[in-house]
Each structure stands twice: as C-alpha cells, then as structure tokens.
Short mmCIF file of C-alpha atoms and ligand atoms in Angstrom, two decimals:
data_model
loop_
_atom_site.label_atom_id
_atom_site.label_comp_id
_atom_site.label_asym_id
_atom_site.label_seq_id
_atom_site.Cartn_x
_atom_site.Cartn_y
_atom_site.Cartn_z
CA MET J 54 14.16 13.42 18.09
CA LYS J 55 13.59 10.07 16.38
CA THR J 56 15.30 9.09 13.14
CA ILE J 57 14.07 7.61 9.87
CA LEU J 58 16.88 6.16 7.77
CA THR J 59 17.30 4.32 4.51
CA GLY J 60 19.71 3.56 1.68
CA ILE J 61 19.81 2.20 -1.85
CA ARG J 62 22.96 0.59 -3.24
CA SER J 63 24.59 2.19 -6.24
CA ASN J 64 26.05 -0.77 -8.11
CA SER J 65 23.83 0.03 -11.11
CA VAL J 66 20.84 2.05 -12.26
CA MET J 67 17.77 1.52 -10.03
CA THR J 68 14.88 -0.71 -11.02
CA LEU J 69 11.25 0.31 -10.79
CA GLY J 70 11.21 -2.08 -7.78
CA ASN J 71 13.81 0.02 -5.91
CA TYR J 72 11.98 3.17 -6.88
CA LEU J 73 8.50 2.09 -5.82
CA GLY J 74 9.52 -0.21 -2.97
CA ALA J 75 12.03 2.06 -1.24
CA MET J 76 12.65 5.45 -2.79
CA ILE J 77 9.10 6.77 -3.17
CA PRO J 78 7.99 5.59 0.32
CA MET J 79 11.08 7.26 1.85
CA VAL J 80 10.49 10.50 -0.04
CA ARG J 81 6.86 10.61 1.10
CA LEU J 82 7.80 9.95 4.73
CA ALA J 83 10.68 12.42 4.61
CA ASN J 84 8.53 15.19 3.20
CA LYS J 85 5.83 14.49 5.77
CA TYR J 86 7.94 14.21 8.92
CA SER J 87 11.04 16.35 8.40
CA VAL J 88 9.09 19.59 8.05
CA THR J 89 7.22 19.05 11.30
CA GLY J 90 10.59 18.58 13.04
CA GLU J 91 9.38 15.26 14.50
CA TYR J 92 12.12 13.21 12.85
CA GLN J 93 15.63 13.42 11.53
CA VAL J 94 15.71 11.88 8.06
CA ASN J 95 18.94 10.15 7.01
CA ILE J 96 19.29 9.16 3.38
CA PHE J 97 22.58 7.58 2.41
CA VAL J 98 24.17 5.59 -0.36
CA PRO J 99 25.62 2.32 0.96
CA ASP J 100 28.55 2.37 -1.45
CA LEU J 101 30.45 -0.19 0.67
CA HIS J 102 27.47 -2.52 0.26
CA SER J 103 27.52 -1.81 -3.46
CA ILE J 104 30.93 -3.42 -3.98
CA ILE J 105 29.86 -6.88 -2.81
CA SER J 106 28.76 -7.42 -6.40
CA GLU J 107 30.02 -6.29 -9.77
CA ILE J 108 29.61 -2.59 -10.50
CA ASP J 109 27.70 -1.82 -13.66
CA GLY J 110 29.26 1.43 -14.89
CA ASP J 111 31.17 3.86 -12.69
CA LEU J 112 30.56 3.65 -8.93
CA GLN J 113 30.96 7.40 -8.29
CA GLU J 114 28.61 8.28 -11.13
CA ASN J 115 26.09 5.70 -9.96
CA THR J 116 26.27 7.12 -6.44
CA MET J 117 25.65 10.66 -7.69
CA ARG J 118 22.74 9.47 -9.82
CA THR J 119 21.18 7.65 -6.87
CA LEU J 120 21.41 10.79 -4.73
CA LYS J 121 19.99 12.96 -7.52
CA SER J 122 17.19 10.43 -7.94
CA TYR J 123 15.85 11.23 -4.47
CA LEU J 124 15.48 14.87 -5.50
CA ALA J 125 13.99 13.86 -8.85
CA ALA J 126 11.50 11.67 -6.97
CA GLY J 127 10.37 14.76 -5.06
CA LEU J 128 12.50 14.86 -1.90
CA VAL J 129 12.46 18.30 -0.29
CA VAL J 130 15.67 18.89 1.66
CA ASN J 131 15.60 20.98 4.84
CA ASP J 132 17.71 21.11 8.02
CA ASN J 133 16.34 17.78 9.24
CA VAL J 134 17.23 15.86 6.05
CA HIS J 135 20.79 14.54 5.77
CA LEU J 136 22.36 13.06 2.64
CA TYR J 137 25.65 11.16 2.86
CA ARG J 138 27.80 8.38 1.43
CA GLN J 139 28.52 5.43 3.68
CA SER J 140 32.22 5.22 2.75
CA ARG J 141 32.71 8.87 3.78
CA VAL J 142 31.73 8.04 7.35
CA PRO J 143 34.44 5.59 8.51
CA ALA J 144 32.52 4.81 11.72
CA HIS J 145 30.30 2.45 9.67
CA SER J 146 33.18 0.09 8.89
CA GLU J 147 34.50 0.11 12.44
CA MET J 148 31.05 -0.40 13.95
CA CYS J 149 30.60 -3.32 11.55
CA TRP J 150 33.73 -4.94 12.99
CA LEU J 151 32.51 -4.44 16.55
CA PHE J 152 29.13 -5.96 15.69
CA ASN J 153 30.94 -8.87 13.99
CA CYS J 154 31.88 -9.76 17.54
CA VAL J 155 28.20 -9.78 18.55
CA ALA J 156 26.53 -11.43 15.52
CA THR J 157 26.90 -15.18 15.00
CA THR J 158 27.77 -17.22 11.91
CA GLY J 159 24.61 -19.26 12.55
CA GLU J 160 22.25 -16.32 12.19
CA LEU J 161 24.13 -14.86 9.22
CA SER J 162 23.96 -18.23 7.42
CA ARG J 163 20.18 -18.13 7.72
CA MET J 164 19.83 -14.84 5.82
CA ILE J 165 17.82 -15.47 2.66
CA GLN J 166 19.77 -12.94 0.63
CA TYR J 167 23.05 -14.62 1.54
CA LYS J 168 21.61 -18.02 0.59
CA GLU J 169 20.37 -16.68 -2.74
CA LYS J 170 23.59 -14.87 -3.61
CA SER J 171 25.83 -17.79 -2.68
CA GLU J 172 23.62 -20.54 -4.07
CA GLY J 173 25.45 -23.12 -6.14
CA LYS J 174 28.84 -21.52 -5.39
CA GLU J 175 31.51 -23.31 -3.42
CA SER J 176 32.64 -20.03 -1.97
CA CYS J 177 31.79 -16.33 -2.19
CA ASN J 178 33.25 -13.04 -0.95
CA VAL J 179 32.92 -12.45 2.79
CA GLY J 180 31.16 -9.15 2.11
CA ILE J 181 28.11 -11.06 0.89
CA PHE J 182 28.03 -12.96 4.19
CA ASP J 183 28.75 -9.96 6.40
CA TYR J 184 26.42 -7.58 4.55
CA PRO J 185 23.67 -7.55 7.21
CA VAL J 186 26.15 -6.70 9.99
CA LEU J 187 27.30 -3.60 8.12
CA MET J 188 23.63 -2.81 7.62
CA ALA J 189 23.05 -3.10 11.37
CA ALA J 190 25.93 -0.65 11.88
CA ASP J 191 24.35 1.76 9.35
CA ILE J 192 21.13 1.75 11.34
CA LEU J 193 22.32 1.58 14.96
CA LEU J 194 24.95 4.32 14.61
CA TYR J 195 22.11 6.80 14.15
CA SER J 196 19.62 5.24 16.60
CA ALA J 197 17.10 4.91 13.75
CA SER J 198 13.60 3.77 14.67
CA TYR J 199 12.12 3.48 11.21
CA ILE J 200 13.84 2.08 8.13
CA PRO J 201 11.62 2.17 5.03
CA LEU J 202 12.58 -0.85 2.92
CA GLY J 203 11.15 -3.38 0.50
CA GLU J 204 9.97 -6.71 1.85
CA ASP J 205 13.18 -8.52 0.82
CA GLN J 206 15.09 -6.61 3.52
CA PHE J 207 12.85 -7.29 6.53
CA GLN J 208 14.97 -10.19 7.73
CA HIS J 209 17.91 -7.80 8.03
CA ILE J 210 15.86 -5.48 10.22
CA GLU J 211 15.05 -8.38 12.52
CA LEU J 212 18.76 -9.24 12.69
CA THR J 213 19.57 -5.60 13.52
CA ARG J 214 17.05 -5.77 16.35
CA ASP J 215 18.67 -8.98 17.62
CA ILE J 216 22.18 -7.50 17.52
CA ALA J 217 21.07 -4.36 19.39
CA THR J 218 19.16 -6.35 22.01
CA ARG J 219 22.04 -8.78 22.55
CA PHE J 220 24.58 -5.97 22.80
CA ASN J 221 22.50 -4.02 25.33
CA HIS J 222 21.98 -7.16 27.38
CA ARG J 223 25.65 -8.19 27.27
CA PHE J 224 26.86 -4.80 28.47
CA GLN J 225 23.85 -4.04 30.68
CA THR J 226 23.22 -0.80 28.80
CA ASP J 227 20.59 0.89 26.66
CA ILE J 228 22.88 2.88 24.39
CA LEU J 229 21.64 1.10 21.27
CA THR J 230 18.13 1.99 20.13
CA VAL J 231 16.32 -1.16 18.98
CA PRO J 232 14.48 -0.30 15.72
CA GLU J 233 10.74 -0.92 15.54
CA LYS J 234 9.50 -4.41 14.62
CA THR J 235 8.87 -5.02 10.92
CA ALA J 236 5.09 -5.00 11.47
CA GLU J 237 5.40 -1.47 12.88
CA GLN J 238 7.72 -0.47 10.04
CA VAL J 239 5.12 -1.53 7.50
CA LYS J 240 2.40 0.39 9.32
CA PHE J 241 4.60 3.48 9.45
CA MET J 242 5.05 3.24 5.67
CA GLY J 243 1.27 3.25 5.36
CA GLU J 244 1.16 -0.30 3.95
CA LYS J 245 -0.56 -3.46 5.14
CA ASN J 246 2.24 -5.70 3.89
CA GLY J 247 5.78 -5.10 2.73
CA VAL J 248 6.16 -4.02 -0.88
CA ARG J 249 7.58 -6.49 -3.38
CA ILE J 250 7.45 -5.52 -7.04
CA ARG J 251 7.60 -8.70 -9.10
CA ASP J 252 9.64 -9.76 -12.10
CA LEU J 253 7.50 -8.93 -15.15
CA THR J 254 8.16 -12.21 -16.96
CA ASN J 255 8.32 -14.45 -13.89
CA PRO J 256 6.04 -12.87 -11.25
CA GLU J 257 6.84 -15.56 -8.70
CA LYS J 258 10.17 -13.74 -8.23
CA LYS J 259 10.96 -10.16 -7.21
CA MET J 260 12.05 -7.63 -9.83
CA SER J 261 15.82 -7.52 -9.50
CA LYS J 262 18.75 -5.60 -11.01
CA SER J 263 20.68 -8.80 -11.39
CA THR J 264 18.14 -10.72 -13.50
CA ARG J 265 19.56 -11.11 -16.99
CA SER J 266 16.33 -10.90 -19.02
CA GLU J 267 15.73 -7.26 -19.98
CA ASN J 268 11.97 -7.74 -20.26
CA SER J 269 11.72 -8.89 -16.67
CA LYS J 270 12.64 -5.50 -15.17
CA ILE J 271 12.07 -1.82 -15.78
CA MET J 272 15.21 0.20 -15.21
CA MET J 273 14.77 3.84 -14.28
CA ASP J 274 16.81 4.87 -17.34
CA ASP J 275 14.69 2.83 -19.77
CA THR J 276 12.99 5.01 -22.35
CA PRO J 277 9.31 5.44 -21.47
CA GLU J 278 8.44 3.65 -24.74
CA ALA J 279 10.57 0.64 -23.79
CA ALA J 280 8.88 0.53 -20.37
CA VAL J 281 5.46 0.56 -22.04
CA LYS J 282 6.46 -2.41 -24.22
CA LYS J 283 7.72 -4.36 -21.21
CA ILE J 284 4.45 -3.85 -19.34
CA MET J 285 2.37 -4.75 -22.36
CA SER J 286 4.28 -8.03 -22.64
CA ALA J 287 4.22 -8.82 -18.89
CA THR J 288 3.27 -12.37 -17.94
CA THR J 289 -0.27 -12.66 -16.55
CA ASP J 290 -2.35 -15.85 -16.19
CA SER J 291 -5.17 -17.81 -17.76
CA VAL J 292 -7.79 -17.06 -15.09
CA GLY J 293 -9.34 -14.36 -17.27
CA ILE J 294 -10.73 -12.16 -14.48
CA VAL J 295 -8.86 -9.45 -12.57
CA HIS J 296 -8.63 -10.18 -8.87
CA TYR J 297 -5.93 -8.96 -6.47
CA ASP J 298 -4.53 -12.24 -5.21
CA LEU J 299 -0.75 -12.51 -4.96
CA TRP J 300 -0.80 -16.30 -4.76
CA ALA J 301 -3.28 -17.18 -7.49
CA GLN J 302 -2.65 -14.21 -9.80
CA PRO J 303 0.83 -12.80 -9.05
CA GLY J 304 1.29 -11.13 -12.47
CA ILE J 305 -2.05 -9.30 -12.37
CA SER J 306 -1.58 -8.39 -8.71
CA ASN J 307 1.84 -6.98 -9.52
CA LEU J 308 0.35 -4.71 -12.19
CA LEU J 309 -2.31 -3.52 -9.73
CA MET J 310 0.38 -2.83 -7.14
CA ILE J 311 2.48 -0.82 -9.61
CA GLU J 312 -0.62 1.19 -10.59
CA ALA J 313 -1.38 1.91 -6.92
CA LEU J 314 2.16 2.94 -5.94
CA VAL J 315 2.86 5.10 -8.98
CA ASN J 316 -0.35 7.06 -8.41
CA ASP J 317 -0.07 7.11 -4.61
CA ARG J 318 -3.43 5.36 -4.25
CA PRO J 319 -4.26 2.59 -1.73
CA ILE J 320 -3.96 -0.88 -3.27
CA GLU J 321 -7.46 -1.73 -1.97
CA GLU J 322 -8.94 1.12 -4.00
CA VAL J 323 -7.13 0.14 -7.22
CA ALA J 324 -7.97 -3.55 -6.70
CA GLU J 325 -11.64 -2.65 -6.22
CA GLN J 326 -11.67 -0.48 -9.35
CA TRP J 327 -10.39 -3.33 -11.52
CA LEU J 328 -12.11 -6.23 -9.76
CA GLY J 329 -13.90 -8.49 -12.24
CA ALA J 330 -12.49 -6.84 -15.39
CA THR J 331 -12.00 -9.45 -18.09
CA ARG J 332 -9.72 -7.66 -20.52
CA TYR J 333 -6.17 -7.85 -19.19
CA GLY J 334 -5.07 -5.60 -22.07
CA ASP J 335 -7.05 -2.69 -20.59
CA LEU J 336 -5.28 -3.04 -17.25
CA LYS J 337 -1.90 -3.30 -18.94
CA ARG J 338 -2.57 -0.15 -20.99
CA ALA J 339 -3.57 1.80 -17.86
CA VAL J 340 -0.47 0.67 -15.94
CA ALA J 341 1.78 1.32 -18.94
CA ALA J 342 0.39 4.88 -19.22
CA SER J 343 0.99 5.52 -15.51
CA VAL J 344 4.57 4.22 -15.65
CA GLU J 345 5.26 6.12 -18.88
CA LYS J 346 4.14 9.37 -17.24
CA GLU J 347 6.12 8.77 -14.05
CA LEU J 348 9.29 7.78 -15.89
CA THR J 349 9.09 10.82 -18.19
CA LYS J 350 8.65 13.17 -15.23
CA PHE J 351 11.41 11.46 -13.22
CA GLN J 352 13.93 11.50 -16.08
CA GLU J 353 13.23 15.14 -16.92
CA ARG J 354 13.80 16.23 -13.33
CA LEU J 355 16.90 14.05 -12.98
CA GLY J 356 18.51 15.80 -15.94
CA GLU J 357 17.96 19.19 -14.32
CA ILE J 358 19.90 18.52 -11.09
CA ALA J 359 23.48 19.75 -11.10
CA ASP J 360 26.37 17.89 -9.43
CA GLU J 361 27.14 21.03 -7.40
CA GLU J 362 23.77 20.88 -5.70
CA ILE J 363 24.48 17.33 -4.53
CA PHE J 364 28.05 18.12 -3.43
CA SER J 365 26.85 20.95 -1.25
CA LEU J 366 24.18 18.72 0.36
CA LEU J 367 26.82 16.02 0.91
CA GLU J 368 29.18 18.43 2.58
CA ALA J 369 26.62 19.32 5.23
CA GLY J 370 25.22 15.77 5.43
CA GLU J 371 28.59 14.10 5.89
CA ARG J 372 29.64 16.57 8.56
CA TYR J 373 26.44 15.79 10.46
CA ALA J 374 26.73 12.02 9.90
CA ASN J 375 30.35 11.85 11.10
CA GLU J 376 29.46 13.79 14.23
CA VAL J 377 26.51 11.60 15.19
CA ALA J 378 28.16 8.32 14.18
CA ASN J 379 31.45 9.00 15.97
CA GLN J 380 29.63 9.69 19.23
CA LYS J 381 27.76 6.38 19.10
CA LEU J 382 30.89 4.52 17.99
CA HIS J 383 32.77 5.91 20.98
CA GLN J 384 30.08 4.68 23.37
CA VAL J 385 30.23 1.20 21.85
CA GLN J 386 34.05 1.18 21.96
CA GLU J 387 33.82 2.05 25.66
CA CYS J 388 31.55 -0.92 26.30
CA PHE J 389 34.09 -3.26 24.70
CA GLY J 390 36.85 -1.73 26.82
CA LEU J 391 38.58 -0.22 23.79
CA ARG J 392 38.33 3.33 25.15
P1 TYM E 266 19.29 -2.54 -2.48
O1 TYM E 266 19.98 -1.51 -3.29
O2 TYM E 266 19.50 -3.95 -2.84
O3 TYM E 266 17.74 -2.24 -2.48
C1 TYM E 266 17.30 -0.93 -2.20
C2 TYM E 266 15.87 -0.94 -1.74
O4 TYM E 266 15.01 -1.37 -2.79
C3 TYM E 266 14.13 -2.34 -2.28
N1 TYM E 266 13.77 -3.27 -3.38
C4 TYM E 266 12.52 -3.59 -3.71
N2 TYM E 266 11.34 -3.22 -3.18
C5 TYM E 266 10.23 -3.72 -3.75
N3 TYM E 266 10.24 -4.57 -4.81
C6 TYM E 266 11.41 -4.96 -5.36
N4 TYM E 266 11.41 -5.78 -6.41
C7 TYM E 266 12.62 -4.47 -4.81
N5 TYM E 266 13.93 -4.65 -5.11
C8 TYM E 266 14.62 -3.90 -4.22
C9 TYM E 266 14.90 -3.04 -1.18
O5 TYM E 266 14.05 -3.70 -0.29
C10 TYM E 266 15.60 -1.87 -0.55
O6 TYM E 266 14.73 -1.22 0.34
N6 TYM E 266 20.51 -3.60 2.04
C11 TYM E 266 19.89 -2.46 1.39
C12 TYM E 266 20.81 -1.28 1.37
C13 TYM E 266 21.19 -0.86 2.73
C14 TYM E 266 20.35 -0.29 3.72
C15 TYM E 266 21.15 -0.09 4.86
C16 TYM E 266 19.02 0.07 3.72
C17 TYM E 266 22.41 -0.96 3.30
N7 TYM E 266 22.38 -0.51 4.57
C18 TYM E 266 20.61 0.45 6.02
C19 TYM E 266 18.51 0.63 4.88
C20 TYM E 266 19.29 0.80 6.02
C21 TYM E 266 19.42 -2.91 0.04
O7 TYM E 266 18.76 -3.87 -0.10
O8 TYM E 266 19.77 -2.22 -1.03
#
C-alpha cells in the first residue's frame, strides 16, 4: 500500500497559509484515500523541526493544538490514518544522521529556505542548515510517495528524491522509495501549481508566521472580526480590474486563491466569476465573509476536541510509526555496515 505523508511544525499557531496550503489539502486527500484502503496516511508534527527557531508559547501545547487542528479541519481518522510526533519516533533522528553522510554541503547551501533564514547572519544553528535532511528522513522512513505541501517546500522534496536515488545507487539497492516528482505531487493535490498564500500587506512575499506585521498574516486563532479587518485592508493594486494574474496583480490573485481554497472551488471557476469586476471592495467583502465563516467553524470545532482523544490516537499512531520506521532504519543501517 502506498503512503501519503505530511507535517506542520508547531513552533507557533498556524497561519491561514499553513491551513490552506497544507492542512486542508491533506485532510481532503486523507478522507478520500484512507477509506478506500488505497493509501496509508501519515500525519505527524515535526517537533524536532520546530525547535530550529524560537518557540512562541509552549511547545507541547502547540503540538497538541496542531494535532487537534487536523480534526477541526475535518480529518476523519480510521485504521489507515496515523498521527504521531516526530520526537517520539527516535528513528527519525538516527536516519537523519545516516542521510547526513549521503547529502552534501553544496546542495544544502542551495536550499532557499536556508538562505532566507540565515540571510545577513554570520552564523546560524546547524539545525537550520540540516533541516531538509531530517525532512528526507521523515519521508523515506515510511516510503511515502505523496507529500502534500505548500510551494515553498518543493525544493526539499527534490532534495529528498536526490538523497534516495543516490543512496540506492551507492548501495545498489531499491530499499528507499523515491517520492513522486513535484509536478506529480501538485497533480495529486488536484492543483495546477503549488499553493502559495501571500502576505496580505506585501503580496510579493508568502504569508509567514515569522513576519512581524500583524496585518500581513491571518493566524488561525485570530478572532473572525480581526481576520475580516485584515482582509479588508489587504494591499491590492491600481489596475482597477479583477484579473487572476499572479505577476501583474499578486494581491488580487491572492484574494481569489483564498476564496477558491476556503470554499473548495477550482481557482479557474472563481477567477472567471470575478473577471472584469471593477470594485475591489466587493471582492474583499466576499473573501472576508468566506474566511470569517471558516475561522468561526474551525475555532468552534477546535474547542470541542479533548486532549484524551488526541492521546489515544497518538498511542496507536506512535506504535505504528515506530514499527514501520525501525524496520526501514534497520535496512539502511545494514547497507552502511552498521548491522
Ligand atoms: P512549516 O510548518 O513551515 O509549514 C507547514 C506547511 O505549510 C505550508 N505553508 C504554506 N502554504 C501555502 N502558502 C503559505 N503562505 C504557506 N506557508 C506555509 C508549507 O509549505 C508546509 O506544507 N518542512 C515542513 C515540515 C516538515 C515536513 C516534513 C512536511 C518537516 N518534515 C516531512 C512534510 C514531510 C514545513 O515547512 O513546515
């Protein structure tokens, strides 16, 4: 059986970008494919990845909230869906070390996220540099084929493919499953291009947890009223006509994309509906209403999920994850001559 796998870090509350770019697509795929028994669905919190940057709040609480958020976003758990925390499956850290001996400093230095996070600094923690190798371990331990992610993470998928291919070649084996190419990943997610929700005040950039300006991002614990205000004050342009064009009209296109994803409608359909409209305020009001409704529903559901429910899912999920991961780790250790 093939595996779909993804994770969202828990260093702070999620943004609407995390929610629409990664969580909602994963929930839709999980609900579609886990019931048919076609795929195993692994959903985990990369808490070891979370600590590369400062933790906003309490890490354990953030991790619990992230896990609950999947359920609040509509995830239906069955025997093929596995929830776990990365740090509770020690094989991830060991596999990361083994892959450190396969990956090269040259390719890691080319990672955009590393360049962005280390920009202007003389030095940074090694975790920031090694982040994609741990991510490769997260994926290859479970032989995952599909990894639903936002566009900013595609380079890491390509690196994971390179590490797996190089390893298999070096040891003349096929024990590592090379994940699908990013173009196939996007298709599997039902998109034409990767999803990138933009910063509301500077739509050239992606919406990010770490941006200081509060108006630039919608956090999933914002009050629905605050989210409405942020959308109403989002930066647009002076073109004066709605047209979905990410290069010429990134702000407007971002609003159209949010409207499409929140309502599970194809972007082409939403773009067509609004094409040629001249009152940006109307579009903003429609998007604000959609986000307000989604946020209200999400927050209500989130408040209803008890810790016990998550702990019991984690108990089963972490048992499963350790079993699968340890088997793959052992095979890789054998290749290196360690076993
Ligand atoms: P993180 O927490 O930084 O991001 C989680 C997910 O949210 C997506 N995302 C966005 N999508 C669209 N628009 C945005 N503005 C936006 N901002 C964030 C990210 O693309 C990501 O899908 N490295 C991963 C965590 C991870 C992981 C893994 C994922 C660690 N190991 C193995 C999959 C498989 C990350 O970026 O987390």
